[in-house]
Steps between C-alpha positions, in 0.01 A plus 500: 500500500443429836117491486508215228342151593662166431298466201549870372912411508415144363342640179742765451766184480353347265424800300902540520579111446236535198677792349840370524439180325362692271805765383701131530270388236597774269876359523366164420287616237861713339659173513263280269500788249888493478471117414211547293563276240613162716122534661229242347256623238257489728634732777622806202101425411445637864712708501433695191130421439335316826636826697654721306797599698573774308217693577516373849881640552329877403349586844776383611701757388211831489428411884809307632374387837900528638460845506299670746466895646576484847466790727735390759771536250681850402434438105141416524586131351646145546577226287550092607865422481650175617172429634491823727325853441749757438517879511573634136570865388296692238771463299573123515117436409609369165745265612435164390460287839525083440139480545445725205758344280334179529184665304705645263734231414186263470334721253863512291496107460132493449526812206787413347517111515477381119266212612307723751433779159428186317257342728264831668236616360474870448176649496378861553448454869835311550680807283323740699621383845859442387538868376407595845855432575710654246512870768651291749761429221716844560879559543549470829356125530651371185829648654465246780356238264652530153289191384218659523584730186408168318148544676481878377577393162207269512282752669570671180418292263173387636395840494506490113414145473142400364366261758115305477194594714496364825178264385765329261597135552865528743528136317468247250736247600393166635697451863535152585657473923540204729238415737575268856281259438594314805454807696158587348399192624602489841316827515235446362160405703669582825346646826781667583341658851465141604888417448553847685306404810591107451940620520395771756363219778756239376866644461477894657299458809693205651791697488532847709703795451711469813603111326534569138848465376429671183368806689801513728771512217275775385525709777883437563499732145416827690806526725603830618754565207278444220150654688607845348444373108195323581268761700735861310698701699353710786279856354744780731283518782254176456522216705841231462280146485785358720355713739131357488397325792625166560238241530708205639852356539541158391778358673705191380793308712648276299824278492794456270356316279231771415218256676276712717492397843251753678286776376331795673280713399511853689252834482633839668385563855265762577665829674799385450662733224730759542719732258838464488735771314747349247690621214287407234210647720219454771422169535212286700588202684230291630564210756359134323265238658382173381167495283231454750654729768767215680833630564773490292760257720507150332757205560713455136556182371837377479707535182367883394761663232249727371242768545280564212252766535218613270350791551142595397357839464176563404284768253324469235793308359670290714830347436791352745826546556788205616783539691766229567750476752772245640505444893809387644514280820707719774844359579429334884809531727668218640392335805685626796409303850664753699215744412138409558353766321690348176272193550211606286586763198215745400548788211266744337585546122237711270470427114412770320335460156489797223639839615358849532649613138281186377243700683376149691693360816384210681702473828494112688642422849617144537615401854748204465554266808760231566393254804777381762567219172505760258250396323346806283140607495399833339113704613354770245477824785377790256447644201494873394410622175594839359377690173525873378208734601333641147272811546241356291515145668328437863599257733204325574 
C-alpha cells in the first residue's frame, strides 16, 4: 500500500466511488419496480423491452458482486453490509443481506406484476435466462423471503409454458410517448465544447478555490464527526485519514457577530515535532509558522470572540476539518496606585481547539495586555498542533 502513487490511489477511488453508486442503483432500480404501474408507458417500455431488466437482474443474482472470498478473513468470504465488507461464516452464506434482497424483491414485482406478465415478451432466450434462477429458489432463501414462493411458482410454470422463438416479434403494439420539443430544440445544432470553454473563462476562472463560497460550505461537510461515514472506518492496522499529513491550518479570528476580522494561514515548522504520550496514544506535535516562513506573533484586532480553524490534510483525497471556539477577554484587576507594577496588566491564556480523543488538537497562546489606562490589546504568541501517530502514515 505504501508503494502506490497518487494516481494508483486516485483510480482505485474511483473504482470504489464507481462501484458504490452502482449497488445504490440496484435500490433505485427495486424501487421503480415496486411502483411499476404509476411509471409512464414509456419508461415500463424500457424497462421491460428497451433493457430488459429482467434478464439484467440475473447476473445479478449468479455472481452477486457484494460477495467476495477474502483471504484475510477466517471463512474465506465477505459480503457488503451497511455499506461495509463483513466477515460471514460458512454457514451464514445463504443469508439474505439488503443488497441481495433488493435483486430479489425486484424480480418478485417484475414476475408477478399483472401488468408486467401482461406487457413482456417471452421468447426462448428470455425463458431460458429466467429459469437460470429457479436453484437459487430453495428453502432456506424463501424462509427469509416468503414472497419469493410467488417467484418459484412462476419459475414453475414457465418451465411448462410454450413460449415463441427468440426471432419472433416481442411486439405489435403501436407506443405513442411525449417528446420535449422545447428541449430538442435548444439542443439541437449546438457546439457544446464551445459553451464548455466559453463558461470555463467566464464564470469558473474568475473565481478561485480559496474565494468560492459554494466550495467552502462544501468542505464545512467533512468535520471530524461525520469524516468516519464518508472515507469507512479504519482496516485494523491501516492508516486513520485523520492522521494524514496536514497540509495547512487556516486560521480565522472573528468577532461576535460571526464577521471575520483577521485570517492566517499557517504550515508546520520543519524539526519541530516531537511525540507526546497520551491516553488515546502517541501523538506528534509540531510547532506552526506563517506560510512563507515569518513567525507566528501577530497583533489581533480588537473585538475577537472567536477562533475558527480549518484544518487541511492532504492525500490523494483531501478534505478539511473545522473547529470553533469562544475566547473570553481575561477579567483585568482594578487599578491600584499604590502598586506600580499594577499599572500595566499582561496575561497568557491558551485556546485550545479539538482534543486528543478527537484525535486533532490545535493549541493557541494569546498574551493579553492592559496599558496604565487599561485599555486591552491582545498578540497571537504560538500555535502547536497535535495529531495521533498511524504506522502506515509518515510525517513528512
Amino acid at each position: 500500500l505504501l508503494g502506490r502513487t497518487a494516481a494508483e490511489e486516485l483510480e482505485e477511488h474511483r473504482l470504489e466511488t464507481q462501484y458504490r453508486s452502482a449497488v445504490g442503483s440496484v435500490a433505485i432500480a427495486r424501487y421503480l419496480c415496486e411502483h411499476f404501474e404509476a411509471l409512464p408507458l414509456a419508461a415500463q417500455a424500457r424497462i421491460l423491452e428497451t433493457h430488459d431488466w429482467l434478464v439484467m437482474l440475473v447476473p445479478l443474482v449468479e455472481e452477486p458482486p457484494w460477495t467476495r472470498r477474502a483471504e484475510s478473513s477466517a471463512s474465506g468470504w465477505q459480503k457488503l453490509t451497511d455499506n461495509d465488507w463483513k466477515d460471514v461464516p460458512r454457514s451464514d452464506l445463504l443469508r439474505v443481506t439488503r443488497c441481495e434482497a433488493q435483486c430479489w424483491i425486484a424480480l418478485f414485482h417484475l414476475t408477478c406484476n399483472n401488468v408486467c406478465r401482461e406487457q413482456y415478451g417471452l421468447n426462448t432466450f428470455r425463458k431460458e435466462q429466467l429459469l437460470r434462477l429457479r436453484k437459487f429458489l430453495n428453502e432456506v432463501v424463501i424462509d427469509q423471503l416468503p414472497v419469493l414462493a410467488d417467484v418459484m411458482r412462476y419459475m414453475d410454470e414457465l418451465t411448462i409454458l410454450n413460449v415463441p422463438e427468440s426471432t419472433s416479434s416481442q411486439s405489435s403494439c403501436f407506443l405513442m410517448q411525449q417528446v420535449a420539443v422545447l428541449r430538442e430544440s435548444l439542443m439541437k445544432n449546438v457546439n457544446w465544447e464551445k459553451v464548455a470553454q466559453s463558461q470555463f473563462h467566464h464564470l469558473f476562472s474568475p473565481v478561485t478555490d480559496a474565494h468560492d463560497a459554494d466550495l467552502r460550505r462544501i468542505s464545512d461537510v467533512f468535520t471530524a464527526e461525520g469524516i468516519e461515514d464518508v472515507y469507512g472506518d479504519p482496516s485494523p492496522g491501516g492508516p486513520d485519514p485523520l492522521s494524514r499529513p496536514v497540509d495547512k491550518v487556516v486560521l480565522s479570528l472573528r468577532n461576535g457577530q460571526g464577521a471575520t476580522l483577521q485570517e492566517l494561514i499557517l504550515v508546520r515548522a520543519e524539526g519541530s515535532d516531537t511525540e507526546v504520550d497520551t491516553e488515546h496514544g502517541k501523538f506528534r506535535r509540531w510547532k506552526m509558522e506563517r506560510e512563507g516562513g515569518e513567525d507566528v506573533p501577530t497583533e489581533l484586532s480588537p473585538g475577537i470572540a472567536a477562533v475558527v480553524a480549518r484544518v487541511c490534510y492532504g492525500g490523494p483525497a483531501p478534505f478539511q476539518v473545522e473547529k470553533t471556539r469562544a475566547v473570553e477577554l481575561p477579567p483585568v484587576p482594578a487599578k491600584d496606585e499604590a502598586k506600580p507594577e499594577a499599572k500595566r496588566f499582561r496575561k497568557k491564556v491558551w485556546v485550545t481547539l479539538g482534543g486528543v480523543e478527537e484525535k486533532i488538537v490545535l493549541q493557541i497562546q494569546i498574551h493579553w495586555q492592559a496599558d496604565e489606562h487599561r485599555k486591552m490589546s491582545s498578540m497571537l504568541r504560538q500555535v502547536f498542533l497535535s495529531q495521533p501517530i498511524s504506522p502506515g502514515v509518515t510525517s513528512t
